[in-house]
GROMACS .gro file of C-alpha atoms in nm:
model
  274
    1UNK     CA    1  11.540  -0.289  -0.415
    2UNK     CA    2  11.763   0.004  -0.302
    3UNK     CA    3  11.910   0.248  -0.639
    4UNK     CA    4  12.283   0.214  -0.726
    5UNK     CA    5  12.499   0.474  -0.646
    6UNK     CA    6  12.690   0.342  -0.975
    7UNK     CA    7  12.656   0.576  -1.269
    8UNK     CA    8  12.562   0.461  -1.574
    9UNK     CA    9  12.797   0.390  -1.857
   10UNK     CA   10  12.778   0.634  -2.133
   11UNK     CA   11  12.770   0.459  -2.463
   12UNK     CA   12  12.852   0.761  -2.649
   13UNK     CA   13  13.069   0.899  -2.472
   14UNK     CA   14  13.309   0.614  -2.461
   15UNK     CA   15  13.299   0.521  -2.849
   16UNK     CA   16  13.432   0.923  -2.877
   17UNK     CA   17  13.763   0.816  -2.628
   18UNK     CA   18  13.785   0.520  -2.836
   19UNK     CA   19  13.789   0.727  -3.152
   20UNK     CA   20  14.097   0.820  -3.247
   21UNK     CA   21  14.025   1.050  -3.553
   22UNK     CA   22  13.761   1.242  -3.308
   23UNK     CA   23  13.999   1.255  -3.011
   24UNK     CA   24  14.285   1.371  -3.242
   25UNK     CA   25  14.101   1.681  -3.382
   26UNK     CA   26  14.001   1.757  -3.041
   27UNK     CA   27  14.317   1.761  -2.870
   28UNK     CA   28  14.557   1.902  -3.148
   29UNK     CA   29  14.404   2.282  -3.083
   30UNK     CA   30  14.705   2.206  -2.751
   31UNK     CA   31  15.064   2.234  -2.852
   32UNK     CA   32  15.181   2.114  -2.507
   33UNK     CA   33  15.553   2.200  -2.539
   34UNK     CA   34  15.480   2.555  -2.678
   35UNK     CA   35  15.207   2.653  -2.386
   36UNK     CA   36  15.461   2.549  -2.151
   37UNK     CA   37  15.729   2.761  -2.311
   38UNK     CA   38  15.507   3.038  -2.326
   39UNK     CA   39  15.362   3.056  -2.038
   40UNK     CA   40  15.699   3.023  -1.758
   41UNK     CA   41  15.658   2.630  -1.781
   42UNK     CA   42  15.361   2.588  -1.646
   43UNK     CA   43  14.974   2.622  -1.812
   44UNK     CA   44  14.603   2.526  -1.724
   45UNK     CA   45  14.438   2.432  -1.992
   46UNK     CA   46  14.020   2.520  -1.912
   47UNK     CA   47  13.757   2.223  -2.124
   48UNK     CA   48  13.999   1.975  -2.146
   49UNK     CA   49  13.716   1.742  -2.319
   50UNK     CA   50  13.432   1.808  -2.379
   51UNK     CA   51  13.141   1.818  -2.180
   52UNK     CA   52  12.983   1.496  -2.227
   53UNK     CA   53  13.297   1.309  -2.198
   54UNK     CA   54  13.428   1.514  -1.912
   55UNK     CA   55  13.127   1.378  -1.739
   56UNK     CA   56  13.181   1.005  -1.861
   57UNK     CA   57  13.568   1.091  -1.727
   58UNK     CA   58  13.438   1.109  -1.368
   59UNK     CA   59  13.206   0.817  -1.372
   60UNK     CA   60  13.479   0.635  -1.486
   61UNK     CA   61  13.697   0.658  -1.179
   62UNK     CA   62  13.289   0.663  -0.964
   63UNK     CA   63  13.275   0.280  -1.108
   64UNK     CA   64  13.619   0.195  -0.987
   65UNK     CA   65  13.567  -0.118  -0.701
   66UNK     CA   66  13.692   0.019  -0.429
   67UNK     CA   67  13.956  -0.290  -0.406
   68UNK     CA   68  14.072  -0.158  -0.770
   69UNK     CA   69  14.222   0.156  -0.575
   70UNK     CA   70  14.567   0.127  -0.379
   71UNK     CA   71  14.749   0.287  -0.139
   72UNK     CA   72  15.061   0.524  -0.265
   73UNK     CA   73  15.191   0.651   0.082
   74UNK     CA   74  15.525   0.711   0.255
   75UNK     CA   75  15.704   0.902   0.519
   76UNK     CA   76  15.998   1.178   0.422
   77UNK     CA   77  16.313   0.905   0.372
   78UNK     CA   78  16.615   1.085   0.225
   79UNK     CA   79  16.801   0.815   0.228
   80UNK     CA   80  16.566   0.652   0.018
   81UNK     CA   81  16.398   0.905  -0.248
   82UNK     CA   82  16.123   0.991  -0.111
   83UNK     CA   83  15.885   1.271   0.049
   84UNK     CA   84  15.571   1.244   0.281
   85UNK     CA   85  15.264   1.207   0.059
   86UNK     CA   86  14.930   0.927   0.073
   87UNK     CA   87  14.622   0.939  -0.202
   88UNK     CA   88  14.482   0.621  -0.384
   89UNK     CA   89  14.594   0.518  -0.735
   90UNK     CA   90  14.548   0.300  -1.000
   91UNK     CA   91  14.582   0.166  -1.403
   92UNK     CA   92  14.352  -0.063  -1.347
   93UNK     CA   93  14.019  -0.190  -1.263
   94UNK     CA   94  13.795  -0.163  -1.570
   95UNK     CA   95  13.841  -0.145  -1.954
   96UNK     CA   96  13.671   0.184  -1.962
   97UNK     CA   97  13.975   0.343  -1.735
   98UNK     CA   98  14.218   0.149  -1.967
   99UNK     CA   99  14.013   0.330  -2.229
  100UNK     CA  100  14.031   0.671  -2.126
  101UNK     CA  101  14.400   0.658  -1.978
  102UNK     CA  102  14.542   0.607  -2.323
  103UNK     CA  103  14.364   0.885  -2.511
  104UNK     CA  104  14.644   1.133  -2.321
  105UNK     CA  105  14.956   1.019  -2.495
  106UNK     CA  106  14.795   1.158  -2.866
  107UNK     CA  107  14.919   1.539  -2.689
  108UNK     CA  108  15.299   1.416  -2.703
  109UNK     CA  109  15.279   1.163  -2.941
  110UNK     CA  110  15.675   1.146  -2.964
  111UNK     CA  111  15.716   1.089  -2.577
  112UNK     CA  112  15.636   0.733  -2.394
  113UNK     CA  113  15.377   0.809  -2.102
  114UNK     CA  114  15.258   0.630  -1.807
  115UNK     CA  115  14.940   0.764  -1.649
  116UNK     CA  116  14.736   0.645  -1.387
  117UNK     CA  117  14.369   0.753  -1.182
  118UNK     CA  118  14.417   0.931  -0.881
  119UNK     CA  119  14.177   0.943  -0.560
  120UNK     CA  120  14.251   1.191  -0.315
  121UNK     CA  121  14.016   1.141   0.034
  122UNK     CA  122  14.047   1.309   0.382
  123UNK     CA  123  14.421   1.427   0.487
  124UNK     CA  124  14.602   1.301   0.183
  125UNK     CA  125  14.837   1.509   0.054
  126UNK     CA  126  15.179   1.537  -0.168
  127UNK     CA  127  15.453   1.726   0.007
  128UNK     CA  128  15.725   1.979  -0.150
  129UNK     CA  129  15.889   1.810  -0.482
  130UNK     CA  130  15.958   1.826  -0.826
  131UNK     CA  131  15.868   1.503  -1.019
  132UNK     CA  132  16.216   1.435  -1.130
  133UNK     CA  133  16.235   1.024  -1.179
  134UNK     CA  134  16.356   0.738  -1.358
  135UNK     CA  135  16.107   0.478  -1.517
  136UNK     CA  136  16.214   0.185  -1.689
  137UNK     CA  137  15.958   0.158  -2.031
  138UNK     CA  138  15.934  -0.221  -2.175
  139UNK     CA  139  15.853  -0.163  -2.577
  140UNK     CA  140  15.568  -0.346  -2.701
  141UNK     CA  141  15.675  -0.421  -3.013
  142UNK     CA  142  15.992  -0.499  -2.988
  143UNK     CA  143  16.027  -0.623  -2.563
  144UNK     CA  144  16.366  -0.382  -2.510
  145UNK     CA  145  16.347  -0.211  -2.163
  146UNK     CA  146  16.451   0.139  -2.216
  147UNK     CA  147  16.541   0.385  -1.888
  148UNK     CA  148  16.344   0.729  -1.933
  149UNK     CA  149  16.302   1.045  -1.709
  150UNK     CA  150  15.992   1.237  -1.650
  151UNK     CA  151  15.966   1.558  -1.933
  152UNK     CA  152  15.640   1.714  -1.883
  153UNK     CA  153  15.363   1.634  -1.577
  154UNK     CA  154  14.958   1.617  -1.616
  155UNK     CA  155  14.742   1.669  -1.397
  156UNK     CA  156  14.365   1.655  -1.550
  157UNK     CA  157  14.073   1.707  -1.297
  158UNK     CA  158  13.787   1.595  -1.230
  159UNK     CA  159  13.603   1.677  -0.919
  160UNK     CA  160  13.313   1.909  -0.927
  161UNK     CA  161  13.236   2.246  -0.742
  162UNK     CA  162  13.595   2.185  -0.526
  163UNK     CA  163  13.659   2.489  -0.355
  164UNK     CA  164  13.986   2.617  -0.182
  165UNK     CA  165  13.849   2.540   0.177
  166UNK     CA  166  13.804   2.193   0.073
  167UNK     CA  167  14.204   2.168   0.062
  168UNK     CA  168  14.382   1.952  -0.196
  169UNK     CA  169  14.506   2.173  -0.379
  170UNK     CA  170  14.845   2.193  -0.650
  171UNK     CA  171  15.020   2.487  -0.532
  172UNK     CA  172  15.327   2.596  -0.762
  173UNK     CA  173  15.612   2.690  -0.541
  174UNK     CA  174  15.810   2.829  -0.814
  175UNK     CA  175  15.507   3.101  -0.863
  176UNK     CA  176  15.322   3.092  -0.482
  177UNK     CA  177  15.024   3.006  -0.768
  178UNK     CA  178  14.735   2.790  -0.621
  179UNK     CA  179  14.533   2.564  -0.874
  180UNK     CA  180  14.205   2.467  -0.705
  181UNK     CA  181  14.090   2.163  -0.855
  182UNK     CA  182  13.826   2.243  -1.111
  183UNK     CA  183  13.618   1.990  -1.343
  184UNK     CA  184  13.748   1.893  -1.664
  185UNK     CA  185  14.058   2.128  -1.661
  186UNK     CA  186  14.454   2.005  -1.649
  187UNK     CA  187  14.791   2.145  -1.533
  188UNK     CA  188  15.063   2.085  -1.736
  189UNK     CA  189  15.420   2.176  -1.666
  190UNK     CA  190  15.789   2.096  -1.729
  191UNK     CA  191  16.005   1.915  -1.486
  192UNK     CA  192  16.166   1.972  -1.290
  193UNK     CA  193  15.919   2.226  -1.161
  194UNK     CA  194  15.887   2.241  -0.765
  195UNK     CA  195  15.510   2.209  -0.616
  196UNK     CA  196  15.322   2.046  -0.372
  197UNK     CA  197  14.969   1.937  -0.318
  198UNK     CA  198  14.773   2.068   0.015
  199UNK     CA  199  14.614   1.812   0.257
  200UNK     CA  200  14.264   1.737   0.178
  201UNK     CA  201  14.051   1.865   0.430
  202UNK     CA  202  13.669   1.761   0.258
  203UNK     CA  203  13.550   1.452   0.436
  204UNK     CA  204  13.240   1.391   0.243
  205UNK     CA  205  13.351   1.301  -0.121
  206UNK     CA  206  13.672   1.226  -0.280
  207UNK     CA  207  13.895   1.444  -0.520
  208UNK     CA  208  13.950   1.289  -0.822
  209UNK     CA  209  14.190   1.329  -1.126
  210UNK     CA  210  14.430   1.174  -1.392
  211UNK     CA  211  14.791   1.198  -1.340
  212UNK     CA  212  15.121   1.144  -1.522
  213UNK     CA  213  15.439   1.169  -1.665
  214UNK     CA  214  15.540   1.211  -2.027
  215UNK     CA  215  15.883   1.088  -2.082
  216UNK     CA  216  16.200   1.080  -2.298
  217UNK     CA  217  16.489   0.791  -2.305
  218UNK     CA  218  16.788   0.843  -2.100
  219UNK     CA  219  16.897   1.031  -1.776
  220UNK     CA  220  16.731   1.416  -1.867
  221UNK     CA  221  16.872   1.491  -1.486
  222UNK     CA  222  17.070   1.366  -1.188
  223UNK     CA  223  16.833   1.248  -0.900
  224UNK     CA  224  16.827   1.302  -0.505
  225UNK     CA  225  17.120   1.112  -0.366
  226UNK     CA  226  17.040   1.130   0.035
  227UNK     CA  227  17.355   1.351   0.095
  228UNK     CA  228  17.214   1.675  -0.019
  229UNK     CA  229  16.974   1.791   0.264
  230UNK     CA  230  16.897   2.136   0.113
  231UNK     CA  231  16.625   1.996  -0.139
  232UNK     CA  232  16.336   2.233  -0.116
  233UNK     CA  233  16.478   2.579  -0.252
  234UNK     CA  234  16.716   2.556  -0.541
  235UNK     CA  235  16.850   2.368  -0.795
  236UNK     CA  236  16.957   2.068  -0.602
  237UNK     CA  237  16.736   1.720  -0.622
  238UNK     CA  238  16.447   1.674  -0.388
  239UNK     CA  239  16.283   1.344  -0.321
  240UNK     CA  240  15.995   1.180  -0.534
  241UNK     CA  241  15.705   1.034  -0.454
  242UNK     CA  242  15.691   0.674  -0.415
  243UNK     CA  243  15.380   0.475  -0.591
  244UNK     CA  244  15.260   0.145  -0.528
  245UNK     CA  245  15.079  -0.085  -0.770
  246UNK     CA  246  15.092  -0.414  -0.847
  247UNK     CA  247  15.115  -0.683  -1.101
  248UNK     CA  248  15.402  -0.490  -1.407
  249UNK     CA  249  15.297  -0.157  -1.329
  250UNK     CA  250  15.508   0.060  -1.136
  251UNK     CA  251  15.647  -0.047  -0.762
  252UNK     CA  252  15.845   0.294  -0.697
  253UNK     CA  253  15.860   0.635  -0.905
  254UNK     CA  254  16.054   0.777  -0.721
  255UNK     CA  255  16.364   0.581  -0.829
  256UNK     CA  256  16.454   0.312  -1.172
  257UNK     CA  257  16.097   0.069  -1.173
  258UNK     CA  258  16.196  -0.243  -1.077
  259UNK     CA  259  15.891  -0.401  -1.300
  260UNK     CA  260  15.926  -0.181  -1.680
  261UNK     CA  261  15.605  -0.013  -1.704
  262UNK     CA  262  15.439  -0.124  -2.062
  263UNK     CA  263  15.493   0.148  -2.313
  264UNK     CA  264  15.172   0.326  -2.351
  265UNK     CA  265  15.285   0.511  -2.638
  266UNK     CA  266  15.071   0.270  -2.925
  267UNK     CA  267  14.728   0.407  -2.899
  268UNK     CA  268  14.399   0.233  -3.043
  269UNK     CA  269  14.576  -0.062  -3.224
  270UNK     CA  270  14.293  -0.285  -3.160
  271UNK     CA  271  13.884  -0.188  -3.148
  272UNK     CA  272  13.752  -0.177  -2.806
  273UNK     CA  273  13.423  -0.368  -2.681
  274UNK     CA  274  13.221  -0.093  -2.570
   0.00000   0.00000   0.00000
C-alpha cells in the first residue's frame, strides 16, 4: 500500500496547546500592546512556540481535508467594502485546529478574538488595506450579540524555508518593510495600519499561517463608505477584505457579520480528547 502524505499527530505536542498553565507561561514573556507601542505599531515576534509545537502547528493545517478549506475571494467593489484579494480559509475541519486556534486569545486576554487558518496557493494575494471592520461577537455565556472593531491583527506563520522569490509576502506600506514568511514567527500590529500581501508566485506547496483580529466593543473607527475614492494614502477608510465561511462563522469582514461570530474569548473550559 502507497505511504500517507498525512503527518502524524503529535500526542505531545497537542496536550501542551491544550495546557493552559504551560501555554500561559509561555506566551506571557509578549506584552502585545507594549511591543506594538514600542516598536511604531508594528512587531515580529521570532519562536512564537516552541519548536515541537511549531511543528505540530503546521501539520495541523497539512491534515486539513481539502473540502475543510474555502474560498475568501473578491474583486475591488467600493461600493461594497471591499478590495481584490483570494487565499483559502477556515475555523474548521478538525478538533486539533479548534485546539490550536484558541490558545491565541491568552496574549489579549481582555479583547474578544476571532481567528481562523489561512492557505495561501499560486496567485493569491491581499491587495492595499488596513483591516479596519465591524464583527458582531455572540457571548457564550450570556447569548448578547455585541458589535466590535478590529484592535490589533496576527499574523503567525508557518511555512518553511519561504523565500522572497516565492512571493506572498506582508509588506507594510506605512514602513516600505517586507515580512517574508518565516516558520513559527508572527506579525502583530495595530489597526488601522495600511499593508498588503504580494501574489504568491510558488506553485509547488502552499503558504500557510494563522490569522486574526483581536477586538474591543463598539465602533473604534468610521469605515469605507464608497464615496471616498482616495483610500490608499491617508487617513481616509479603505476597503476590507471580504471572508467567506459557512455555518455561524463569519459571511463578510469587511462590513457588520451578518451571523455573530462565537466569542472565542473563554479558553480551555472543558478537557479536550486528545
Amino acid at each position: 500500500m502507497p505511504k500517507s502524505n498525512v503527518p502524524p499527530r503529535d500526542a505531545k505536542a497537542l496536550r501542551w496547546l491544550d495546557d493552559y498553565q504551560k501555554v500561559s507561561k509561555w506566551l506571557s514573556k509578549w506584552d502585545l500592546e507594549h511591543l506594538i507601542e514600542e516598536n511604531n505599531g508594528i512587531y515580529k515576534i521570532k519562536n512564537f512556540f516552541p519548536p515541537f509545537v511549531a511543528e505540530e502547528a503546521l501539520n495541523i493545517l497539512e491534515r486539513l481535508p481539502a473540502t475543510a478549506w474555502l474560498s475568501t475571494a473578491a474583486k475591488e467593489d467600493y461600493t461594497h467594502n471591499n478590495i481584490e484579494h483570494s487565499f483559502l480559509s477556515t475555523k474548521t475541519g478538525s478538533k486539533d485546529l479548534e485546539i490550536l486556534l484558541r490558545v491565541f486569545s491568552i496574549l489579549l486576554p481582555d479583547h474578544l478574538n476571532a481567528f481562523s487558518a489561512g492557505k495561501y496557493q499560486i496567485s493569491d494575494k491581499i491587495d492595499t488595506h488596513d483591516d479596519r471592520a465591524y464583527t458582531n461577537i455572540r457571548m457564550e455565556d450570556t447569548g448578547e450579540v455585541v458589535l466590535c472593531s478590529r484592535d490589533v491583527t496576527l499574523v503567525y506563520h508557518l511555512t518553511k524555508d519561504w523565500t522572497d522569490e516565492m512571493g506572498g509576502a506582508l509588506v507594510d506600506l506605512e514602513t516600505d518593510t517586507k515580512y517574508i514568511p518565516e516558520f513559527n514567527s508572527a506579525i502583530i500590529f495595530k489597526v488601522p495600519r495600511y499593508h498588503q500581501v504580494e501574489p504568491v508566485l510558488e506553485r509547488s506547496r502552499p503558504r500557510y499561517s494563522i490569522f486574526g483580529w483581536y477586538l474591543l466593543p463598539g465602533r473604534l473607527y468610521e469605515l469605507y463608505d464608497g464615496k471616498n475614492t482616495n483610500n490608499a494614502d491617508g487617513d481616509d477608510n479603505a476597503p476590507k477584505v471580504e471572508e467567506k465561511e459557512s455555518g455561524a462563522t463569519a459571511k463578510n469582514l469587511s462590513s457588520i457579520r451578518e451571523e455573530p461570530e462565537k466569542d472565542q474569548s473563554k479558553v480551555f473550559n472543558e478537557p479536550s480528547i486528545l
